[in-house]
Coordinates of C-alpha atoms in Angstrom, one line a residue:
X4 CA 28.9 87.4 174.1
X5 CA 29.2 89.0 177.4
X6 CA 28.6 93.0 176.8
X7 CA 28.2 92.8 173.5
X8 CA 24.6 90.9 173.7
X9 CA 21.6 92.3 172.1
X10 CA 17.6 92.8 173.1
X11 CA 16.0 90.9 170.8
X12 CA 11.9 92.5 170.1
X13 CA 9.6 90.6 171.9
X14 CA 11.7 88.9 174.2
X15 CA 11.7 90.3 177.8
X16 CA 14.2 87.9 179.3
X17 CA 17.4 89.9 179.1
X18 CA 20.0 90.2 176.1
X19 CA 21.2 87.3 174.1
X20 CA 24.1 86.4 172.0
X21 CA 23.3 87.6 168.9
X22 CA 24.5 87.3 165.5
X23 CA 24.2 90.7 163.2
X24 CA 24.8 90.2 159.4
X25 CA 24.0 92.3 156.3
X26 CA 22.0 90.5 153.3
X27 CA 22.2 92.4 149.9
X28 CA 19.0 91.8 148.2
X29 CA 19.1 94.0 145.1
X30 CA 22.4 95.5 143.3
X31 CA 22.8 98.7 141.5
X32 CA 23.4 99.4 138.2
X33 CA 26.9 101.5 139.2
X34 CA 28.5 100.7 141.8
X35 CA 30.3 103.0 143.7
X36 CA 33.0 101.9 147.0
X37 CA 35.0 104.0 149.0
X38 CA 38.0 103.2 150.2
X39 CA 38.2 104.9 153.5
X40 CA 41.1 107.1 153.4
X41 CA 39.8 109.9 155.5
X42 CA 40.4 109.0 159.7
X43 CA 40.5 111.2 162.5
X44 CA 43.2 111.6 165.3
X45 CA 41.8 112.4 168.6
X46 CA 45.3 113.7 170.2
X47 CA 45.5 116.3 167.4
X48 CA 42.0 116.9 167.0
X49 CA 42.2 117.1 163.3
X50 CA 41.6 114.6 160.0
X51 CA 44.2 112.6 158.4
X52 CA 44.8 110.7 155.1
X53 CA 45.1 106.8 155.5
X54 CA 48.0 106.1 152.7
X55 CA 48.0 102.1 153.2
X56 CA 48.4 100.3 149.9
X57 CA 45.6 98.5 148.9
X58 CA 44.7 96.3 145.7
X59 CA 41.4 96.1 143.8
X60 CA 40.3 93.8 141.0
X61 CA 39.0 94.2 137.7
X62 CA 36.1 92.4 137.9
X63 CA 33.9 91.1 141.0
X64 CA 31.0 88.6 141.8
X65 CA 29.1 89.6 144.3
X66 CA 26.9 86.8 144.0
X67 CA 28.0 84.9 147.2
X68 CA 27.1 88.5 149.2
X69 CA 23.4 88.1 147.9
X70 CA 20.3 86.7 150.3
X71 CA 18.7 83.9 149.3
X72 CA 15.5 85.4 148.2
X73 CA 17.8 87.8 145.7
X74 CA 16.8 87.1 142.6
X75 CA 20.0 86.4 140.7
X76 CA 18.8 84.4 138.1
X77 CA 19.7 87.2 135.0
X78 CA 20.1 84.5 132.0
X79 CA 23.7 84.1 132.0
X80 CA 24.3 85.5 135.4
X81 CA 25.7 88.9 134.5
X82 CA 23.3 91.0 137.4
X83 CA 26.2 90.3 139.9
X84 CA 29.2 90.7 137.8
X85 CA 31.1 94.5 138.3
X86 CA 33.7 95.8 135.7
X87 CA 36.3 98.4 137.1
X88 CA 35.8 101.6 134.8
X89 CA 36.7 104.4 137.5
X90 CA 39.4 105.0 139.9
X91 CA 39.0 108.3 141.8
X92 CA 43.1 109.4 143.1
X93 CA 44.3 111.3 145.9
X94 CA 48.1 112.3 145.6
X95 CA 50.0 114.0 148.7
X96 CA 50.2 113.9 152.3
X97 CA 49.2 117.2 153.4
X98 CA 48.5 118.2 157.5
X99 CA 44.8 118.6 156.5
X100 CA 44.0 115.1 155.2
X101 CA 42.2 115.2 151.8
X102 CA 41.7 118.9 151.8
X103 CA 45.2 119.3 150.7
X104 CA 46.6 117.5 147.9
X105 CA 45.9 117.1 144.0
X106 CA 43.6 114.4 142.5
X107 CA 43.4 113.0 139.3
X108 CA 40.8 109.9 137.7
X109 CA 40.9 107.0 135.6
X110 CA 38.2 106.6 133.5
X111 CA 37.3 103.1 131.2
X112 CA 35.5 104.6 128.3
X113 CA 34.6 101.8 126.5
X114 CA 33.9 98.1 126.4
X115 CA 37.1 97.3 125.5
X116 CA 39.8 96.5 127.8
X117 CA 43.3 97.5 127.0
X118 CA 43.2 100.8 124.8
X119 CA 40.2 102.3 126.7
X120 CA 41.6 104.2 129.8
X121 CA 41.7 107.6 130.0
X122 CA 43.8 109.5 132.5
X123 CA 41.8 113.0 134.2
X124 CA 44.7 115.0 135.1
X125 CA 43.6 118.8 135.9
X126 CA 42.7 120.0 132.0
X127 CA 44.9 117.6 131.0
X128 CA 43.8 114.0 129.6
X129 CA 45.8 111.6 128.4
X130 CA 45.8 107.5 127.4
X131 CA 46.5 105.3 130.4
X132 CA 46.6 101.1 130.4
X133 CA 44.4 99.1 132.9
X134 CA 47.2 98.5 134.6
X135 CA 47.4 102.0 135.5
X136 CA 44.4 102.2 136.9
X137 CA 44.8 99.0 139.2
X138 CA 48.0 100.5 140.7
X139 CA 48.3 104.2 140.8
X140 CA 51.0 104.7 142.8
X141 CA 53.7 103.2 139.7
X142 CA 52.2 104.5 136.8
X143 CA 54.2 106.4 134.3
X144 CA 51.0 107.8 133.0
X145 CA 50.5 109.8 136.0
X146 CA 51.4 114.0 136.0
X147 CA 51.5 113.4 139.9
X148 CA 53.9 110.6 139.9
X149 CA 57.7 111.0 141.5
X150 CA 60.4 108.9 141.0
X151 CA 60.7 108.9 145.2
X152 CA 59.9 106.3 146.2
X153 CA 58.3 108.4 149.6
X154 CA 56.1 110.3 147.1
X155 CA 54.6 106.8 145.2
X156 CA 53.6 106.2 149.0
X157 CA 50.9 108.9 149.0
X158 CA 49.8 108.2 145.7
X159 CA 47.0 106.1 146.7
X160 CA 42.9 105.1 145.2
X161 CA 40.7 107.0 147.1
X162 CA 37.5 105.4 145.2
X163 CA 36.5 103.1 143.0
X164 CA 33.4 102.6 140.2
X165 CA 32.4 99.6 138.8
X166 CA 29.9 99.0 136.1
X167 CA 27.0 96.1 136.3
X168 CA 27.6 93.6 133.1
X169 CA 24.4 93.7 132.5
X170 CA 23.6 97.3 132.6
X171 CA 27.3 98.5 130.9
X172 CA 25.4 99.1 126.9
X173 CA 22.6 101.3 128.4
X174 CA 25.5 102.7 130.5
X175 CA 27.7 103.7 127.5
X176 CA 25.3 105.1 125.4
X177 CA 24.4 108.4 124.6
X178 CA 21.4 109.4 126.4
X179 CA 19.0 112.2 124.7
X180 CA 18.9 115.8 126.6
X181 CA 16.2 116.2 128.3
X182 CA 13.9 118.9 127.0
X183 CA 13.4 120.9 130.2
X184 CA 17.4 121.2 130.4
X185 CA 17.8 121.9 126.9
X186 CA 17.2 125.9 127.0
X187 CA 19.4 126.1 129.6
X188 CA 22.6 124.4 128.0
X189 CA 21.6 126.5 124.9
X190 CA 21.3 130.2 127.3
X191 CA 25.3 129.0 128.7
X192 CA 26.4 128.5 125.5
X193 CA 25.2 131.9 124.0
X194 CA 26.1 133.8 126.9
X195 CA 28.4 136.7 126.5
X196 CA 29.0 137.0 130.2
X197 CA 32.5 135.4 130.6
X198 CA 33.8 137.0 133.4
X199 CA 32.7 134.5 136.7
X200 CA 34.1 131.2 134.8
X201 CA 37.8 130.4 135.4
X202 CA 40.1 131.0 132.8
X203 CA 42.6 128.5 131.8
X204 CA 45.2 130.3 133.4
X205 CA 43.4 130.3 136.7
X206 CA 42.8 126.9 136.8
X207 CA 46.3 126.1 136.1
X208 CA 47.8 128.5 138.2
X209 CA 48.6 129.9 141.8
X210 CA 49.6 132.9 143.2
X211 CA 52.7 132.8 145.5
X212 CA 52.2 135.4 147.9
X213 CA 55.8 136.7 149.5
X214 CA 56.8 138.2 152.6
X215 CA 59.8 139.2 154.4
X216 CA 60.6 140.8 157.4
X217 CA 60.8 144.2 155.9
X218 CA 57.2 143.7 155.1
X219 CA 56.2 142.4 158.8
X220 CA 58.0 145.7 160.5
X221 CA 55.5 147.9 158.2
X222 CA 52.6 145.8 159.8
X223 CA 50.8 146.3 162.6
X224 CA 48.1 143.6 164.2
X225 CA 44.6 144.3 162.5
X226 CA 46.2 145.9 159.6
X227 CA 46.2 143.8 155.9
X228 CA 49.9 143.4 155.2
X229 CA 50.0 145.7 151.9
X230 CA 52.6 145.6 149.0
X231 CA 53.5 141.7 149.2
X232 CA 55.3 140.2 146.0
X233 CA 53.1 137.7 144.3
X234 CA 54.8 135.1 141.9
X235 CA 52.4 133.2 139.7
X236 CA 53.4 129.9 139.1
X237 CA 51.7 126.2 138.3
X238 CA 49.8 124.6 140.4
X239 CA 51.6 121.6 139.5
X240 CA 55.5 122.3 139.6
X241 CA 56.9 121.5 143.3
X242 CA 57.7 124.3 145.7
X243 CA 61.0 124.0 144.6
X244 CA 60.6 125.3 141.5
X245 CA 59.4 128.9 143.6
X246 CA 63.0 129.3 144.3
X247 CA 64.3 130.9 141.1
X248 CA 61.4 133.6 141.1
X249 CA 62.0 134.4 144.4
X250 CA 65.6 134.4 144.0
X251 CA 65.0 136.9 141.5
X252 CA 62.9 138.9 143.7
X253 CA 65.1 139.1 146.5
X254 CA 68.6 139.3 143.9
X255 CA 69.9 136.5 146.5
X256 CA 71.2 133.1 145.4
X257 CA 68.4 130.5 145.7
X258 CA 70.5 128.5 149.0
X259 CA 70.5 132.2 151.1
X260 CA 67.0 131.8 152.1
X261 CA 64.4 129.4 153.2
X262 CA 61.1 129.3 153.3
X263 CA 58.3 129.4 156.3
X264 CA 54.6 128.3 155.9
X265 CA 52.3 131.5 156.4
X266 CA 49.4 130.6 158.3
X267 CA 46.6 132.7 160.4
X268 CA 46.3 131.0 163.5
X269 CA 42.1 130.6 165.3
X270 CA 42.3 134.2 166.2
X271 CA 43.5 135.6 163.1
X272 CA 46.6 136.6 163.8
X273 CA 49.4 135.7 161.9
X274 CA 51.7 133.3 161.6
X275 CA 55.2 132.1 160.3
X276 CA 55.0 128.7 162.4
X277 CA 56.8 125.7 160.4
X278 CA 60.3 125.9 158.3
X279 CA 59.9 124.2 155.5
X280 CA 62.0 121.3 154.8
X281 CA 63.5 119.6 151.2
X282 CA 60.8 117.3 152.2
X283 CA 58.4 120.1 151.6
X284 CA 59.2 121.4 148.6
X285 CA 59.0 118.1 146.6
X286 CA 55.0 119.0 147.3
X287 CA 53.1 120.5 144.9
X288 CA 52.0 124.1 144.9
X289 CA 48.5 123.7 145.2
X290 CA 49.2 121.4 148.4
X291 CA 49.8 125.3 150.1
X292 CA 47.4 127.7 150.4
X293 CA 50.1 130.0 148.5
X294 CA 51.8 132.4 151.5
X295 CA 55.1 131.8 152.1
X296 CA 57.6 134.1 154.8
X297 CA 61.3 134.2 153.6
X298 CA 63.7 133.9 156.0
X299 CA 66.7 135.9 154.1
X300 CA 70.6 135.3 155.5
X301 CA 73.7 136.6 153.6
X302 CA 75.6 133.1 154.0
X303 CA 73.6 130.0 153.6
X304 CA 75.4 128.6 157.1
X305 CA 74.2 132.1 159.1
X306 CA 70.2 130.8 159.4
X307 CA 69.9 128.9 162.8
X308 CA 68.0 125.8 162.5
X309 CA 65.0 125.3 165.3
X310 CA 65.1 122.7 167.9
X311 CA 62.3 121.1 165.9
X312 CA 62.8 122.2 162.3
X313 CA 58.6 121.2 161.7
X314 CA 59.7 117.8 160.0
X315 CA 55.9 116.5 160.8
X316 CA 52.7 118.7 160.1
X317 CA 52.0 118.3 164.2
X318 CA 54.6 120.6 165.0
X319 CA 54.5 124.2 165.5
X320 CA 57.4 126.7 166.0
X321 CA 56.7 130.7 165.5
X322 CA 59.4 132.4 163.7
X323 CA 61.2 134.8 166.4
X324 CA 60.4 137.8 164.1
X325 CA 56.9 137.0 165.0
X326 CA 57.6 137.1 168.9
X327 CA 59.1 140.2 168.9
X328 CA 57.1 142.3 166.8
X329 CA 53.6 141.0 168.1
X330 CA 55.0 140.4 171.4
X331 CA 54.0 137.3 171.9
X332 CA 54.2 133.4 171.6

């Protein structure tokens, strides 16, 4: 109605109301559906992650979506029925929407319902229950999962894969390589050149790149800061766990500093803009992109908090270091 008529083809008279519908009229064998978690926010110009909880069933019909000249008539009906056997994960909240973040996947490996879910983890796998998969955010199987309550929140499906009935056995099985892929699984394999694939220790682990002010005197704009301590550390343990290495580091006790996210800002220059909060540190390592300024004081009460301490990713404060030694804002 009104502006939202349509020209119909080979009418001249005008638009008309129209009514616009989708008709399905063949199905594939996997199905795959996303669930829209990625949205963009216009006043900060940047992507977000949409966290709302959602539920999903174990098996569909999709029989009632079909047109009517869909042929549905598969014997015993199977060609529209779907099985869940994959749930893609996103865990975290980071200021960059998906980019940031740690995912994991539930995989159904077999016909059989209860005992065949695998969790994905990283290089870790491990058993899972179907019940798992249809609710991420309270599984107990799950290396991502906190007991806060405001970390279940971002533990949410990001996509889902569901098997045709009818297709699941050719699905399942084992297909033969194909020959023309065959002498180059066997050339990998026999390869001694070992030195471009990630090690298990690189996969598992980040580099914590810190800096303190006496480093950030020593620089000067267009110079690489040089001699930084770097703290290796898993990719999975919370930023929390950073504070006993740097503690170390610095031979302060872990509540005498705090720490600021290291940024370069559009034009390269950089950047100690956002105090990290407790908030912050129950988030994974590999939710940072690993360089962190320490803010050092000899009593925990002598660091002054900001007007805005950076609670929320939209907020931006430089460190005052950074003012005065770059001379500007």
């Amino acid at each position: 109605e009104g502006d939202n008529k349509c020209r119909a083809e080979g009418y001249d008279d005008g638009k008309h109301p129209t009514t616009i519908h989708i008709e399905i009229v063949s199905l594939p064998p996997v199905l795959v559906l996303s669930l829209g978690r990625l949205n963009f926010d216009y006043a900060y110009m940047q992507d977000f992650k949409v966290s709302t909880p959602c539920t999903y069933p174990p098996t569909i019909d999709l029989k009632r979506f079909m047109s009517p000249d869909a042929d549905v008539s598969a014997g015993d009906g199977s060609s529209t029925i779907y099985h869940l056997y994959g749930v893609h994960v996103h865990s975290g909240k980071g200021p960059r929407g998906l980019d940031q973040g740690h995912n994991s996947v539930y995989i159904r490996t077999s016909a059989s319902v209860d005992d065949s879910w695998l969790l994905f983890d990283d290089w870790s796998v491990s058993h899972a229950s179907p019940y798992d998969a249809l609710d991420p955010s309270s599984s107990s199987s799950s290396s991502s999962s906190s007991s806060s309550s405001s970390s279940r929140d971002h533990i949410t499906p990001f996509m889902l894969v569901y098997y045709r009935e009818s297709d699941i056995d050719n699905i399942l099985s084992d297909p033969p390589i194909p020959n023309h892929l065959k002498p180059i699984f066997e050339q990998q394999h026999s390869s001694e050149d070992r030195s471009k694939k990630y090690s298990l220790v690189d996969l598992l682990y980040t580099s914590a790149i810190i800096i303190t002010e006496e480093h950030i005197r020593k620089w000067k704009p267009g110079m690489r800061l040089v001699k930084t301590h770097e703290i290796r550390i898993k990719k999975s343990e919370k930023l929390k766990e950073l504070r006993g290495p740097v503690s170390k580091y610095l031979r302060l006790p872990a509540s005498h500093f705090r720490f600021w996210y290291w940024q370069n800002d559009s034009n390269k220059i950089v950047n100690a803009n956002r105090l990290l909060n407790p908030l912050d540190e129950e988030r994974r390592m590999d939710d940072y992109y690993g360089r962190f300024y320490i803010e050092k004081s000899t009593w925990p009460t002598n660091l002054p908090i900001p007007e805005d301490p950076g609670h929320h990713h939209h907020h931006r404060h430089r460190h005052p270091l950074f003012k005065r030694v770059l001379g500007r804002d």
